[in-house]
């Protein structure tokens, strides 16, 4: 593609002059086919560029060609490529500031920011940083410089404002912050989007990605109702021809739903290859502690890899709640001997559970609102409410 360096630069000049953001973005993308052209692997392209291109596009293209040069070496020098991609972002910021009341250049920013994040990730994987996450954190600072310019663009009309590019940048930043485990840095970004007048105008794919990350953050903050709302939106609107993405959403949505008392349908779990949750749901429904522990142990690697092990562990109290509800339905009385609960726990595999530990589990369930009642220690009884002693989980979580 392009043949010579001059042909490439002429095409860039044409796209720049025409204000063709999408075409220009493809010319600086590391996923475009032009990167296979070895005539563009130039270590010092300044002279050729200065003859054909004006500022600030000249600096962007110069940095891009240097990235191609370092990625074309044997072995590839990802660290130098990353450094020049960072310079590319600085030039993109300059471009955003120069092109006042215009937003046709946003695709150029999107492409440069995406490539920066991917190169930073590659450098991290290769161990190029002195401490884990350092390069990604610096990449996030570069992305934030673009975000600030877009967020401050208050004078342009709604169609021409750069604020329409905010959500794309927020999603890129989320991907960095989740990877380096700095979720607290997401808060100001969420506030900025939630208060934006354009939050319903952003493209649907960007809103789906945003809801997915905000849902995951709510999940880690133990705000399960919000997590359910956001992840459900992401799952519902994610197109069917992206099964991998739908599966990813489902991995977090299912345990959140289960914590709220909704058990997943087997055919959905089968379709997206997450049948681990079906076994979990069966143990939950039965109030079978032994079965629950077996499922957790068998699929431990899957739960840890997905980052939901601790969340799934929280489901154990729902297993206890469902088991104790069965005891209540059998006894048909609102004054329940706690020894009956101890016997039930031993029956489902908790053979070394003491009466004190049983008291502790019941007390926790009362505290969390999963059982309405109180413990009479003098009589060793659980006295439950005559009305709805085991309220629906979605009303208490």
mmCIF file with all atom_site columns, N, CA, C and O in Angstrom, residues 252-278:
data_model
loop_
_atom_site.group_PDB
_atom_site.id
_atom_site.type_symbol
_atom_site.label_atom_id
_atom_site.label_alt_id
_atom_site.label_comp_id
_atom_site.label_asym_id
_atom_site.label_entity_id
_atom_site.label_seq_id
_atom_site.pdbx_PDB_ins_code
_atom_site.Cartn_x
_atom_site.Cartn_y
_atom_site.Cartn_z
_atom_site.occupancy
_atom_site.B_iso_or_equiv
_atom_site.pdbx_formal_charge
_atom_site.auth_seq_id
_atom_site.auth_comp_id
_atom_site.auth_asym_id
_atom_site.auth_atom_id
_atom_site.pdbx_PDB_model_num
ATOM 1   N N  . UNK A 1 252 ? -19.689 -11.824 35.027 1.00 0.00 ? 252 UNK A N  1
ATOM 2   C CA . UNK A 1 252 ? -19.887 -10.940 36.184 1.00 0.00 ? 252 UNK A CA 1
ATOM 3   C C  . UNK A 1 252 ? -21.366 -10.777 36.526 1.00 0.00 ? 252 UNK A C  1
ATOM 4   O O  . UNK A 1 252 ? -21.727 -10.644 37.698 1.00 0.00 ? 252 UNK A O  1
ATOM 5   N N  . UNK A 1 253 ? -22.207 -10.799 35.498 1.00 0.00 ? 253 UNK A N  1
ATOM 6   C CA . UNK A 1 253 ? -23.644 -10.590 35.726 1.00 0.00 ? 253 UNK A CA 1
ATOM 7   C C  . UNK A 1 253 ? -24.274 -11.746 36.490 1.00 0.00 ? 253 UNK A C  1
ATOM 8   O O  . UNK A 1 253 ? -25.099 -11.523 37.380 1.00 0.00 ? 253 UNK A O  1
ATOM 9   N N  . UNK A 1 254 ? -23.887 -12.982 36.178 1.00 0.00 ? 254 UNK A N  1
ATOM 10  C CA . UNK A 1 254 ? -24.520 -14.155 36.804 1.00 0.00 ? 254 UNK A CA 1
ATOM 11  C C  . UNK A 1 254 ? -24.332 -14.176 38.326 1.00 0.00 ? 254 UNK A C  1
ATOM 12  O O  . UNK A 1 254 ? -25.315 -14.275 39.061 1.00 0.00 ? 254 UNK A O  1
ATOM 13  N N  . UNK A 1 255 ? -23.087 -14.059 38.850 1.00 0.00 ? 255 UNK A N  1
ATOM 14  C CA . UNK A 1 255 ? -22.964 -14.059 40.322 1.00 0.00 ? 255 UNK A CA 1
ATOM 15  C C  . UNK A 1 255 ? -23.672 -12.887 40.987 1.00 0.00 ? 255 UNK A C  1
ATOM 16  O O  . UNK A 1 255 ? -24.190 -13.027 42.102 1.00 0.00 ? 255 UNK A O  1
ATOM 17  N N  . UNK A 1 256 ? -23.714 -11.727 40.308 1.00 0.00 ? 256 UNK A N  1
ATOM 18  C CA . UNK A 1 256 ? -24.437 -10.575 40.855 1.00 0.00 ? 256 UNK A CA 1
ATOM 19  C C  . UNK A 1 256 ? -25.930 -10.898 40.952 1.00 0.00 ? 256 UNK A C  1
ATOM 20  O O  . UNK A 1 256 ? -26.574 -10.656 41.976 1.00 0.00 ? 256 UNK A O  1
ATOM 21  N N  . UNK A 1 257 ? -26.478 -11.481 39.882 1.00 0.00 ? 257 UNK A N  1
ATOM 22  C CA . UNK A 1 257 ? -27.895 -11.887 39.879 1.00 0.00 ? 257 UNK A CA 1
ATOM 23  C C  . UNK A 1 257 ? -28.168 -12.908 40.992 1.00 0.00 ? 257 UNK A C  1
ATOM 24  O O  . UNK A 1 257 ? -29.199 -12.850 41.664 1.00 0.00 ? 257 UNK A O  1
ATOM 25  N N  . UNK A 1 258 ? -27.243 -13.843 41.172 1.00 0.00 ? 258 UNK A N  1
ATOM 26  C CA . UNK A 1 258 ? -27.416 -14.878 42.190 1.00 0.00 ? 258 UNK A CA 1
ATOM 27  C C  . UNK A 1 258 ? -27.415 -14.281 43.600 1.00 0.00 ? 258 UNK A C  1
ATOM 28  O O  . UNK A 1 258 ? -28.176 -14.706 44.469 1.00 0.00 ? 258 UNK A O  1
ATOM 29  N N  . UNK A 1 259 ? -26.576 -13.279 43.805 1.00 0.00 ? 259 UNK A N  1
ATOM 30  C CA . UNK A 1 259 ? -26.565 -12.589 45.108 1.00 0.00 ? 259 UNK A CA 1
ATOM 31  C C  . UNK A 1 259 ? -27.873 -11.866 45.371 1.00 0.00 ? 259 UNK A C  1
ATOM 32  O O  . UNK A 1 259 ? -28.246 -11.628 46.522 1.00 0.00 ? 259 UNK A O  1
ATOM 33  N N  . UNK A 1 260 ? -28.577 -11.505 44.289 1.00 0.00 ? 260 UNK A N  1
ATOM 34  C CA . UNK A 1 260 ? -29.877 -10.833 44.413 1.00 0.00 ? 260 UNK A CA 1
ATOM 35  C C  . UNK A 1 260 ? -31.038 -11.831 44.381 1.00 0.00 ? 260 UNK A C  1
ATOM 36  O O  . UNK A 1 260 ? -32.202 -11.436 44.365 1.00 0.00 ? 260 UNK A O  1
ATOM 37  N N  . UNK A 1 261 ? -30.690 -13.123 44.336 1.00 0.00 ? 261 UNK A N  1
ATOM 38  C CA . UNK A 1 261 ? -31.724 -14.148 44.423 1.00 0.00 ? 261 UNK A CA 1
ATOM 39  C C  . UNK A 1 261 ? -32.277 -14.653 43.103 1.00 0.00 ? 261 UNK A C  1
ATOM 40  O O  . UNK A 1 261 ? -33.272 -15.379 43.087 1.00 0.00 ? 261 UNK A O  1
ATOM 41  N N  . UNK A 1 262 ? -31.650 -14.277 41.987 1.00 0.00 ? 262 UNK A N  1
ATOM 42  C CA . UNK A 1 262 ? -32.116 -14.742 40.667 1.00 0.00 ? 262 UNK A CA 1
ATOM 43  C C  . UNK A 1 262 ? -31.165 -15.811 40.137 1.00 0.00 ? 262 UNK A C  1
ATOM 44  O O  . UNK A 1 262 ? -29.972 -15.551 39.980 1.00 0.00 ? 262 UNK A O  1
ATOM 45  N N  . UNK A 1 263 ? -31.688 -17.003 39.891 1.00 0.00 ? 263 UNK A N  1
ATOM 46  C CA . UNK A 1 263 ? -30.853 -18.093 39.395 1.00 0.00 ? 263 UNK A CA 1
ATOM 47  C C  . UNK A 1 263 ? -30.889 -18.144 37.873 1.00 0.00 ? 263 UNK A C  1
ATOM 48  O O  . UNK A 1 263 ? -31.951 -17.970 37.263 1.00 0.00 ? 263 UNK A O  1
ATOM 49  N N  . UNK A 1 264 ? -29.730 -18.387 37.234 1.00 0.00 ? 264 UNK A N  1
ATOM 50  C CA . UNK A 1 264 ? -29.661 -18.352 35.763 1.00 0.00 ? 264 UNK A CA 1
ATOM 51  C C  . UNK A 1 264 ? -30.291 -19.584 35.122 1.00 0.00 ? 264 UNK A C  1
ATOM 52  O O  . UNK A 1 264 ? -30.303 -20.669 35.699 1.00 0.00 ? 264 UNK A O  1
ATOM 53  N N  . UNK A 1 265 ? -30.809 -19.405 33.903 1.00 0.00 ? 265 UNK A N  1
ATOM 54  C CA . UNK A 1 265 ? -31.348 -20.524 33.113 1.00 0.00 ? 265 UNK A CA 1
ATOM 55  C C  . UNK A 1 265 ? -30.182 -21.315 32.508 1.00 0.00 ? 265 UNK A C  1
ATOM 56  O O  . UNK A 1 265 ? -29.223 -20.732 32.010 1.00 0.00 ? 265 UNK A O  1
ATOM 57  N N  . UNK A 1 266 ? -30.324 -22.635 32.517 1.00 0.00 ? 266 UNK A N  1
ATOM 58  C CA . UNK A 1 266 ? -29.232 -23.500 32.053 1.00 0.00 ? 266 UNK A CA 1
ATOM 59  C C  . UNK A 1 266 ? -28.900 -23.268 30.577 1.00 0.00 ? 266 UNK A C  1
ATOM 60  O O  . UNK A 1 266 ? -27.731 -23.252 30.187 1.00 0.00 ? 266 UNK A O  1
ATOM 61  N N  . UNK A 1 267 ? -29.934 -23.031 29.738 1.00 0.00 ? 267 UNK A N  1
ATOM 62  C CA . UNK A 1 267 ? -29.672 -22.901 28.294 1.00 0.00 ? 267 UNK A CA 1
ATOM 63  C C  . UNK A 1 267 ? -28.821 -21.667 27.974 1.00 0.00 ? 267 UNK A C  1
ATOM 64  O O  . UNK A 1 267 ? -28.020 -21.682 27.032 1.00 0.00 ? 267 UNK A O  1
ATOM 65  N N  . UNK A 1 268 ? -28.958 -20.598 28.767 1.00 0.00 ? 268 UNK A N  1
ATOM 66  C CA . UNK A 1 268 ? -28.136 -19.395 28.555 1.00 0.00 ? 268 UNK A CA 1
ATOM 67  C C  . UNK A 1 268 ? -26.680 -19.693 28.924 1.00 0.00 ? 268 UNK A C  1
ATOM 68  O O  . UNK A 1 268 ? -25.750 -19.324 28.204 1.00 0.00 ? 268 UNK A O  1
ATOM 69  N N  . UNK A 1 269 ? -26.511 -20.387 30.048 1.00 0.00 ? 269 UNK A N  1
ATOM 70  C CA . UNK A 1 269 ? -25.151 -20.729 30.492 1.00 0.00 ? 269 UNK A CA 1
ATOM 71  C C  . UNK A 1 269 ? -24.484 -21.676 29.506 1.00 0.00 ? 269 UNK A C  1
ATOM 72  O O  . UNK A 1 269 ? -23.282 -21.573 29.251 1.00 0.00 ? 269 UNK A O  1
ATOM 73  N N  . UNK A 1 270 ? -25.277 -22.588 28.931 1.00 0.00 ? 270 UNK A N  1
ATOM 74  C CA . UNK A 1 270 ? -24.754 -23.522 27.918 1.00 0.00 ? 270 UNK A CA 1
ATOM 75  C C  . UNK A 1 270 ? -24.317 -22.771 26.671 1.00 0.00 ? 270 UNK A C  1
ATOM 76  O O  . UNK A 1 270 ? -23.251 -23.021 26.112 1.00 0.00 ? 270 UNK A O  1
ATOM 77  N N  . UNK A 1 271 ? -25.166 -21.832 26.248 1.00 0.00 ? 271 UNK A N  1
ATOM 78  C CA . UNK A 1 271 ? -24.890 -21.079 25.014 1.00 0.00 ? 271 UNK A CA 1
ATOM 79  C C  . UNK A 1 271 ? -23.564 -20.330 25.103 1.00 0.00 ? 271 UNK A C  1
ATOM 80  O O  . UNK A 1 271 ? -22.829 -20.227 24.120 1.00 0.00 ? 271 UNK A O  1
ATOM 81  N N  . UNK A 1 272 ? -23.252 -19.796 26.277 1.00 0.00 ? 272 UNK A N  1
ATOM 82  C CA . UNK A 1 272 ? -22.040 -18.978 26.425 1.00 0.00 ? 272 UNK A CA 1
ATOM 83  C C  . UNK A 1 272 ? -20.921 -19.703 27.193 1.00 0.00 ? 272 UNK A C  1
ATOM 84  O O  . UNK A 1 272 ? -19.959 -19.072 27.629 1.00 0.00 ? 272 UNK A O  1
ATOM 85  N N  . UNK A 1 273 ? -21.073 -21.023 27.324 1.00 0.00 ? 273 UNK A N  1
ATOM 86  C CA . UNK A 1 273 ? -20.021 -21.869 27.895 1.00 0.00 ? 273 UNK A CA 1
ATOM 87  C C  . UNK A 1 273 ? -19.587 -21.414 29.298 1.00 0.00 ? 273 UNK A C  1
ATOM 88  O O  . UNK A 1 273 ? -18.399 -21.247 29.581 1.00 0.00 ? 273 UNK A O  1
ATOM 89  N N  . UNK A 1 274 ? -20.577 -21.204 30.162 1.00 0.00 ? 274 UNK A N  1
ATOM 90  C CA . UNK A 1 274 ? -20.283 -20.887 31.572 1.00 0.00 ? 274 UNK A CA 1
ATOM 91  C C  . UNK A 1 274 ? -21.134 -21.779 32.486 1.00 0.00 ? 274 UNK A C  1
ATOM 92  O O  . UNK A 1 274 ? -21.781 -21.303 33.413 1.00 0.00 ? 274 UNK A O  1
ATOM 93  N N  . UNK A 1 275 ? -21.117 -23.082 32.199 1.00 0.00 ? 275 UNK A N  1
ATOM 94  C CA . UNK A 1 275 ? -21.930 -24.030 32.967 1.00 0.00 ? 275 UNK A CA 1
ATOM 95  C C  . UNK A 1 275 ? -21.449 -24.209 34.406 1.00 0.00 ? 275 UNK A C  1
ATOM 96  O O  . UNK A 1 275 ? -22.141 -24.838 35.213 1.00 0.00 ? 275 UNK A O  1
ATOM 97  N N  . UNK A 1 276 ? -20.281 -23.646 34.726 1.00 0.00 ? 276 UNK A N  1
ATOM 98  C CA . UNK A 1 276 ? -19.807 -23.674 36.118 1.00 0.00 ? 276 UNK A CA 1
ATOM 99  C C  . UNK A 1 276 ? -20.868 -23.062 37.035 1.00 0.00 ? 276 UNK A C  1
ATOM 100 O O  . UNK A 1 276 ? -21.061 -23.512 38.167 1.00 0.00 ? 276 UNK A O  1
ATOM 101 N N  . UNK A 1 277 ? -21.566 -22.045 36.527 1.00 0.00 ? 277 UNK A N  1
ATOM 102 C CA . UNK A 1 277 ? -22.570 -21.354 37.337 1.00 0.00 ? 277 UNK A CA 1
ATOM 103 C C  . UNK A 1 277 ? -23.840 -22.191 37.523 1.00 0.00 ? 277 UNK A C  1
ATOM 104 O O  . UNK A 1 277 ? -24.581 -21.987 38.481 1.00 0.00 ? 277 UNK A O  1
ATOM 105 N N  . UNK A 1 278 ? -24.090 -23.119 36.597 1.00 0.00 ? 278 UNK A N  1
ATOM 106 C CA . UNK A 1 278 ? -25.284 -23.968 36.728 1.00 0.00 ? 278 UNK A CA 1
ATOM 107 C C  . UNK A 1 278 ? -25.132 -24.882 37.952 1.00 0.00 ? 278 UNK A C  1
ATOM 108 O O  . UNK A 1 278 ? -26.076 -25.027 38.748 1.00 0.00 ? 278 UNK A O  1
#
